[in-house]
Coordinates of C-alpha atoms in Angstrom, one line a residue:
Chain A
M1 CA -45.3 -1.6 -24.0
N2 CA -42.9 -3.7 -26.1
S3 CA -45.0 -6.8 -25.7
L4 CA -47.9 -5.1 -27.7
V5 CA -45.4 -4.1 -30.4
Y6 CA -44.1 -7.7 -30.8
L7 CA -47.5 -9.4 -30.6
R8 CA -48.6 -7.0 -33.4
R9 CA -45.6 -7.8 -35.5
M10 CA -46.1 -11.6 -35.1
I11 CA -49.7 -11.4 -36.2
I12 CA -49.2 -9.0 -39.1
N13 CA -46.1 -10.9 -40.4
Q14 CA -48.2 -14.1 -40.6
K15 CA -45.1 -16.2 -40.2
P16 CA -44.3 -18.9 -37.7
A17 CA -42.7 -17.3 -34.6
R18 CA -42.1 -17.9 -31.0
L19 CA -42.4 -15.2 -28.4
D20 CA -40.3 -15.7 -25.3
Y21 CA -41.2 -13.6 -22.3
T22 CA -40.2 -13.2 -18.7
K23 CA -42.6 -12.1 -16.0
G24 CA -41.1 -11.9 -12.6
S25 CA -38.9 -14.9 -12.2
E26 CA -40.7 -17.0 -14.7
T27 CA -39.8 -17.4 -18.4
N28 CA -42.2 -18.9 -20.9
S29 CA -42.9 -19.1 -24.6
L30 CA -45.9 -18.7 -26.9
Y31 CA -45.9 -20.1 -30.4
Y32 CA -47.6 -18.5 -33.3
E33 CA -48.4 -20.3 -36.6
R34 CA -51.1 -20.4 -39.2
A35 CA -52.8 -17.3 -37.9
G36 CA -53.2 -18.7 -34.4
F37 CA -51.5 -19.2 -31.1
E38 CA -50.5 -22.7 -30.0
G39 CA -52.4 -24.2 -27.0
S40 CA -55.8 -24.3 -25.3
Y41 CA -58.0 -21.3 -24.8
A42 CA -57.2 -21.0 -21.2
D43 CA -53.5 -21.5 -21.7
V44 CA -53.2 -19.0 -24.5
S45 CA -55.3 -16.4 -22.7
Q46 CA -53.2 -16.7 -19.6
K47 CA -50.0 -16.5 -21.5
L48 CA -51.2 -13.4 -23.4
R49 CA -52.1 -11.7 -20.1
D50 CA -48.7 -12.6 -18.8
I51 CA -47.1 -11.2 -22.0
F52 CA -49.0 -7.9 -21.5
E53 CA -47.3 -7.5 -18.2
A54 CA -44.0 -9.1 -19.1
D55 CA -40.7 -7.5 -18.0
S56 CA -39.0 -8.5 -21.2
V57 CA -40.1 -9.9 -24.5
E58 CA -38.1 -11.5 -27.4
V59 CA -39.4 -12.8 -30.7
V60 CA -37.7 -15.7 -32.5
T61 CA -38.8 -16.3 -36.1
D62 CA -38.7 -19.7 -37.7
P63 CA -38.7 -21.6 -34.5
D64 CA -38.9 -25.4 -34.1
F65 CA -42.5 -26.6 -33.8
S66 CA -41.7 -30.3 -33.5
N67 CA -42.5 -30.4 -29.8
V68 CA -45.7 -28.3 -29.7
S69 CA -49.3 -29.4 -30.0
S70 CA -51.3 -29.0 -33.1
Q71 CA -54.0 -27.0 -31.3
R72 CA -54.3 -23.4 -32.6
I73 CA -56.4 -20.5 -31.3
F74 CA -57.1 -17.9 -34.1
A75 CA -55.4 -14.7 -33.1
P76 CA -58.6 -12.4 -32.9
Q77 CA -60.3 -15.1 -30.8
A78 CA -57.2 -15.4 -28.6
I79 CA -56.8 -11.7 -28.1
A80 CA -60.6 -11.3 -27.4
S81 CA -60.4 -14.1 -24.9
A82 CA -57.3 -12.7 -23.1
L83 CA -58.9 -9.2 -22.8
A84 CA -62.2 -10.5 -21.6
G85 CA -62.6 -9.0 -18.1
Y86 CA -58.9 -8.0 -18.1
S87 CA -58.2 -5.1 -15.7
F88 CA -54.8 -3.5 -15.1
T89 CA -52.5 -3.0 -12.3
P90 CA -51.6 0.7 -11.8
A91 CA -48.2 -0.1 -13.3
T92 CA -49.7 -1.6 -16.4
R93 CA -52.2 1.1 -16.7
A94 CA -49.6 3.8 -16.5
E95 CA -47.5 2.0 -19.1
L96 CA -50.5 1.6 -21.4
L97 CA -51.3 5.3 -21.1
S98 CA -47.7 6.2 -21.9
F99 CA -47.9 3.9 -24.9
T100 CA -51.1 5.6 -26.0
M101 CA -49.5 9.0 -25.9
R102 CA -47.0 7.9 -28.5
L103 CA -49.6 6.8 -31.1
P104 CA -49.9 9.1 -34.1
P105 CA -53.2 10.1 -35.8
L106 CA -54.8 6.8 -36.8
I107 CA -57.1 5.1 -39.2
V108 CA -59.4 2.4 -37.8
R109 CA -60.3 -0.7 -39.7
L110 CA -63.6 -2.4 -39.2
Y111 CA -63.4 -6.1 -38.4
P112 CA -66.1 -8.4 -37.2
M113 CA -64.7 -8.8 -33.7
Q114 CA -68.2 -9.7 -32.4
R115 CA -67.8 -13.1 -34.1
Y116 CA -64.9 -13.8 -31.7
S117 CA -66.8 -12.8 -28.6
F118 CA -64.9 -9.6 -28.2
Q119 CA -66.5 -8.3 -25.0
D120 CA -65.8 -4.6 -25.8
N121 CA -67.1 -4.7 -29.4
G122 CA -69.6 -1.9 -28.6
A123 CA -66.7 0.4 -27.6
Y124 CA -64.8 -0.7 -30.7
M125 CA -67.8 0.2 -32.9
K126 CA -68.0 3.7 -31.2
M127 CA -64.3 4.2 -31.8
H128 CA -64.8 3.3 -35.4
M129 CA -67.7 5.7 -35.7
Q130 CA -65.5 8.4 -34.1
F131 CA -62.9 7.7 -36.8
Q132 CA -65.5 7.8 -39.6
H133 CA -66.9 11.1 -38.3
N134 CA -63.6 12.9 -38.0
G135 CA -61.6 11.1 -40.7
V136 CA -58.9 10.4 -38.2
L137 CA -58.7 8.9 -34.7
R138 CA -56.6 10.4 -32.0
M139 CA -56.2 7.6 -29.5
Q140 CA -55.2 10.1 -26.8
N141 CA -58.6 11.8 -27.2
Y142 CA -60.4 8.5 -27.3
I143 CA -58.9 7.4 -24.0
S144 CA -59.2 10.7 -22.2
Q145 CA -62.9 10.9 -23.1
A146 CA -63.5 8.0 -20.7
E147 CA -66.4 8.8 -18.4
N148 CA -65.1 6.8 -15.4
T149 CA -62.4 4.3 -14.4
R150 CA -64.3 1.4 -15.8
D151 CA -64.8 3.1 -19.1
E152 CA -61.1 3.9 -19.2
V153 CA -60.3 0.2 -18.7
V154 CA -62.7 -0.7 -21.6
R155 CA -61.1 1.9 -23.9
L156 CA -57.6 0.7 -23.1
R157 CA -58.6 -2.9 -23.9
V158 CA -60.0 -1.7 -27.2
M159 CA -56.8 0.1 -27.9
M160 CA -54.8 -3.1 -27.1
A161 CA -57.0 -5.3 -29.3
T162 CA -57.0 -3.0 -32.3
Y163 CA -53.3 -2.3 -32.0
I164 CA -52.2 -5.9 -31.7
L165 CA -54.5 -7.1 -34.4
G166 CA -53.5 -4.4 -36.8
L167 CA -56.9 -2.8 -36.9
I168 CA -55.4 0.6 -36.3
A169 CA -52.6 2.1 -38.3
P170 CA -51.0 5.5 -38.8
L171 CA -53.0 7.8 -41.0
N172 CA -50.0 9.1 -42.8
G173 CA -48.2 6.4 -44.6
G174 CA -45.7 3.8 -43.4
A175 CA -48.6 2.2 -41.8
Q176 CA -48.3 -1.3 -42.9
G177 CA -46.7 -3.6 -40.4
S178 CA -46.6 -6.3 -43.0
S179 CA -43.8 -4.4 -44.7
Q180 CA -41.7 -5.3 -41.6
K181 CA -38.8 -7.5 -42.6
P182 CA -38.7 -10.8 -40.7
Q183 CA -35.9 -10.8 -38.2
E184 CA -34.1 -13.7 -36.7
T185 CA -34.3 -12.2 -33.3
A186 CA -36.1 -8.9 -32.5
K187 CA -34.9 -7.5 -29.2
A188 CA -37.2 -5.2 -27.4
A189 CA -36.6 -1.5 -28.3
T190 CA -36.5 0.9 -25.4
T191 CA -39.4 3.3 -25.1
S192 CA -37.1 6.1 -24.1
S193 CA -36.7 6.9 -27.7
A194 CA -39.9 8.9 -27.5
Q195 CA -40.3 12.4 -28.5
P196 CA -37.4 14.6 -27.4
K197 CA -39.6 17.5 -26.6
A198 CA -39.8 18.1 -22.9
K199 CA -43.6 18.3 -23.0
K200 CA -45.5 17.4 -19.9
T201 CA -46.6 14.0 -21.3
S202 CA -43.0 13.1 -22.1
I203 CA -41.9 14.1 -18.6
L204 CA -44.7 12.1 -17.0
S205 CA -43.8 9.0 -19.2
R206 CA -40.2 9.2 -18.1
I207 CA -41.2 9.4 -14.5
I208 CA -43.5 6.4 -14.9
N209 CA -40.8 4.3 -16.4
R210 CA -38.4 5.3 -13.6
I211 CA -40.9 4.5 -10.8
R212 CA -41.7 1.2 -12.4
G213 CA -38.1 0.3 -12.1
L214 CA -37.7 1.3 -8.5
Chain B
M1 CA -21.7 23.3 -21.6
T2 CA -23.8 21.2 -19.2
E3 CA -27.5 20.9 -19.9
S4 CA -29.7 22.4 -17.2
K5 CA -31.7 20.0 -15.1
Q6 CA -35.4 20.1 -15.1
I7 CA -37.1 19.6 -11.7
V8 CA -40.7 18.6 -11.1
K9 CA -42.4 18.2 -7.7
L10 CA -44.6 15.5 -6.2
V11 CA -46.4 16.5 -3.0
I12 CA -47.4 13.9 -0.5
T13 CA -49.8 15.2 2.1
G14 CA -52.6 14.3 4.5
P15 CA -53.3 14.3 8.2
V16 CA -50.9 13.4 11.0
N17 CA -49.8 9.8 11.3
A18 CA -50.9 8.6 7.9
G19 CA -47.4 7.5 6.6
K20 CA -46.3 10.5 4.6
T21 CA -42.7 10.6 5.8
T22 CA -42.4 6.8 5.2
M23 CA -43.7 7.2 1.7
V24 CA -41.3 10.0 0.8
Q25 CA -38.4 7.8 2.1
N26 CA -39.6 4.8 0.1
L27 CA -39.8 6.8 -3.2
S28 CA -36.5 8.7 -2.8
D29 CA -33.2 7.6 -3.9
S30 CA -31.4 10.2 -1.9
Q31 CA -31.1 10.6 1.9
V32 CA -34.4 12.2 3.0
A33 CA -34.2 15.5 4.8
A34 CA -36.8 14.9 7.5
T35 CA -37.9 17.5 10.0
D36 CA -39.4 15.3 12.7
V37 CA -39.5 16.5 16.3
A38 CA -41.0 15.2 19.4
A39 CA -44.8 15.8 19.3
T40 CA -46.1 18.0 22.1
D41 CA -49.8 18.6 21.4
S42 CA -52.5 16.0 20.8
V43 CA -50.3 14.4 18.2
S44 CA -48.2 13.0 21.0
Q45 CA -51.0 10.5 21.7
L46 CA -50.6 9.1 18.2
K47 CA -46.9 9.0 17.8
A48 CA -43.7 10.1 19.4
M49 CA -42.3 12.2 16.5
T50 CA -44.1 14.4 14.0
T51 CA -43.0 16.5 11.0
V52 CA -42.9 20.2 11.6
G53 CA -41.3 21.4 8.3
L54 CA -41.2 19.5 5.1
D55 CA -39.9 16.0 4.4
F56 CA -37.8 16.3 1.3
G57 CA -36.4 13.6 -1.0
I58 CA -35.1 13.4 -4.5
L59 CA -35.7 10.8 -7.2
K60 CA -33.4 11.1 -10.1
I61 CA -35.4 10.2 -13.2
D62 CA -32.6 10.6 -15.8
D63 CA -29.7 12.9 -16.5
T64 CA -31.9 15.8 -17.2
L65 CA -34.9 15.3 -14.9
E66 CA -35.3 15.1 -11.2
M67 CA -38.5 14.6 -9.2
H68 CA -38.4 16.3 -5.8
L69 CA -40.7 14.8 -3.2
F70 CA -42.3 16.9 -0.5
G71 CA -44.0 15.5 2.5
T72 CA -46.0 18.2 4.2
P73 CA -46.8 18.6 7.9
G74 CA -50.1 16.9 8.7
Q75 CA -52.1 19.7 10.1
S76 CA -54.6 21.8 8.1
R77 CA -53.1 25.0 9.6
F78 CA -50.2 24.5 7.2
N79 CA -52.5 24.7 4.2
F80 CA -51.0 28.0 3.2
M81 CA -48.0 26.1 2.0
W82 CA -49.9 24.9 -1.0
K83 CA -49.3 28.1 -2.9
I84 CA -45.6 27.4 -3.0
L85 CA -45.8 23.6 -3.2
S86 CA -48.1 23.4 -6.1
K87 CA -45.8 25.5 -8.3
G88 CA -44.2 23.0 -10.8
A89 CA -45.9 20.1 -9.1
I90 CA -47.1 17.2 -11.2
G91 CA -49.7 16.0 -8.7
A92 CA -50.5 15.4 -5.1
I93 CA -51.0 12.2 -3.1
F94 CA -53.2 12.5 0.0
L95 CA -52.7 9.8 2.7
V96 CA -55.3 9.2 5.3
D97 CA -55.4 6.9 8.3
S98 CA -58.4 4.6 7.6
T99 CA -58.9 3.8 11.3
C100 CA -58.9 7.3 12.8
D101 CA -62.0 9.6 12.8
E102 CA -59.9 12.6 13.7
S103 CA -57.7 11.9 10.8
M104 CA -60.7 11.9 8.5
L105 CA -62.0 15.2 9.8
E106 CA -58.6 16.8 9.4
M107 CA -58.4 15.3 5.9
K108 CA -61.8 16.8 5.1
K109 CA -60.5 20.3 5.9
M110 CA -57.3 19.8 4.0
F111 CA -59.0 18.3 1.0
L112 CA -61.6 21.1 0.9
Y113 CA -58.9 23.7 0.9
F114 CA -57.0 21.8 -1.8
S115 CA -60.1 21.5 -4.0
E116 CA -60.8 25.2 -3.8
H117 CA -57.2 26.5 -4.2
V118 CA -55.1 23.9 -6.0
D119 CA -55.5 22.6 -9.5
L120 CA -53.4 19.4 -9.6
P121 CA -54.1 15.7 -10.3
V122 CA -54.7 14.0 -7.0
V123 CA -55.3 10.5 -5.6
V124 CA -56.0 9.4 -2.0
G125 CA -54.2 6.5 -0.4
A126 CA -56.1 4.9 2.5
T127 CA -53.5 3.6 4.9
K128 CA -53.8 1.1 7.8
Q129 CA -56.4 -1.0 5.9
D130 CA -55.1 -4.1 7.8
L131 CA -56.1 -2.7 11.2
P132 CA -59.5 -3.4 12.9
G133 CA -62.1 -0.7 12.4
A134 CA -60.6 0.5 9.1
K135 CA -63.1 2.2 6.8
T136 CA -63.2 0.9 3.3
P137 CA -62.0 3.1 0.4
D138 CA -65.7 3.5 -0.6
E139 CA -66.7 4.6 2.9
I140 CA -63.8 7.1 2.9
A141 CA -64.7 8.5 -0.4
A142 CA -68.3 9.0 0.7
F143 CA -67.3 10.5 4.1
L144 CA -64.8 12.9 2.5
E145 CA -67.1 13.7 -0.4
L146 CA -64.3 13.1 -2.8
G147 CA -66.4 12.9 -6.0
D148 CA -64.4 11.4 -8.8
T149 CA -61.1 11.3 -6.8
M150 CA -59.8 7.8 -6.6
V151 CA -59.3 6.2 -3.1
I152 CA -56.8 3.3 -3.1
P153 CA -55.8 1.1 -0.2
V154 CA -52.1 1.5 0.4
D155 CA -49.5 0.3 2.9
A156 CA -47.2 3.2 3.3
R157 CA -44.5 1.0 4.8
D158 CA -44.5 -1.1 1.6
K159 CA -42.4 0.3 -1.2
E160 CA -44.3 -1.6 -3.9
S161 CA -47.7 -0.3 -2.5
G162 CA -46.4 3.2 -2.6
K163 CA -45.2 2.7 -6.2
M164 CA -48.6 1.5 -7.3
L165 CA -50.3 4.6 -5.7
T166 CA -47.8 6.9 -7.4
L167 CA -48.3 5.2 -10.7
T168 CA -52.0 5.6 -10.4
L169 CA -51.6 9.4 -9.9
L170 CA -49.1 9.6 -12.8
G171 CA -51.5 7.8 -15.1
N172 CA -54.2 10.3 -14.2
A173 CA -51.8 13.2 -14.7
L174 CA -50.8 11.8 -18.1
V175 CA -54.4 11.7 -19.3
E176 CA -55.0 15.2 -18.0
A177 CA -51.8 16.5 -19.5
Q178 CA -52.4 15.2 -23.0
A179 CA -55.8 16.8 -23.0
D180 CA -54.2 20.2 -22.3
E181 CA -51.4 19.9 -24.9
D182 CA -51.6 20.9 -28.4
Y183 CA -51.4 18.2 -31.0
D184 CA -48.0 17.4 -32.2
D185 CA -47.9 15.5 -35.4
D186 CA -44.1 15.0 -35.2
Y187 CA -44.5 11.5 -33.8
D188 CA -41.7 9.0 -33.5
T189 CA -43.5 5.8 -34.4
E190 CA -40.9 3.9 -36.2
D191 CA -40.8 1.2 -33.4
L192 CA -44.6 1.1 -33.1
F193 CA -45.7 0.2 -36.6

């Protein structure tokens, strides 16, 4: 799920950037500046949804903003809007689950997402309570505790929002994405660099990636 | 020294004439070994050829992993094969003809046996949804008493549709698998944070 990684980096770095993405045969761009995404609500929401499902993503820092509008949607608001009612194709779901399996033990930060009409704020609060209770959040547990398909979708949306906005971070150090050095061009890293152990989750993730590419 | 190859299985099963052989063919990157013969019993009213052994295809995942696809015969009398098929399997896909009551009844028998004897992640693909008289996925789930098992419309002839069904199964299998595994704090998260 490279798109999540690069959206997170854009937001955490807090520097002007352009995210170029390709979904199917269409290539498009989303600009980020002054803590917000450029465009109208509808436009930004749709672009973010496309980015979630993009085939390839590339981030360009220090882009030219001369031809873009001055309208900005604050990042938490934009992410909340893009995720409102968002459901996944089986391919995206499988990819999100694979992504979740790679997340280490986490800390969860509390942020007033309800101010930005985050539809799944209740689930986010419960996730935070789980973290407070245990001192750590295992996202894998959080997702697998879903009671039904709808609940799983909600939990995956919470994972996406909190990850992208930097509200979750690794429990053991090196957690701060802000320490990321700005790069001229960040090419998408391959997800095949996951754990070398031939555990069942690793095997399933490899199969998922292969079948997506059929 | 060459590294040994790991093999996992995916079983595609369900009653006669639901599209199992087609789906194995669509998901395999090798020539599929099919065991179709001319149907002689009541199956001949449904289609000219039917599977008597196993359809078999291979999908190479990477240099060290292969997925072997098995399409089973579509009669419940072959249920005994599950003991062998389920060993090393990552999951099972049931395909059922949404338009055929006989197919549903056969499926009910097969699924009952599966539920009692096999412990694998499973999804049900409802084929022929485009034909008149097709039962909806919800009706199929209720009729077959599938409980939490997901029923998803699928066109077995369409590769993309078969991929989506398989990815749904794999997603479910992934969630189940992580719940069974011990925690491993040796995470490679350099590219995530």
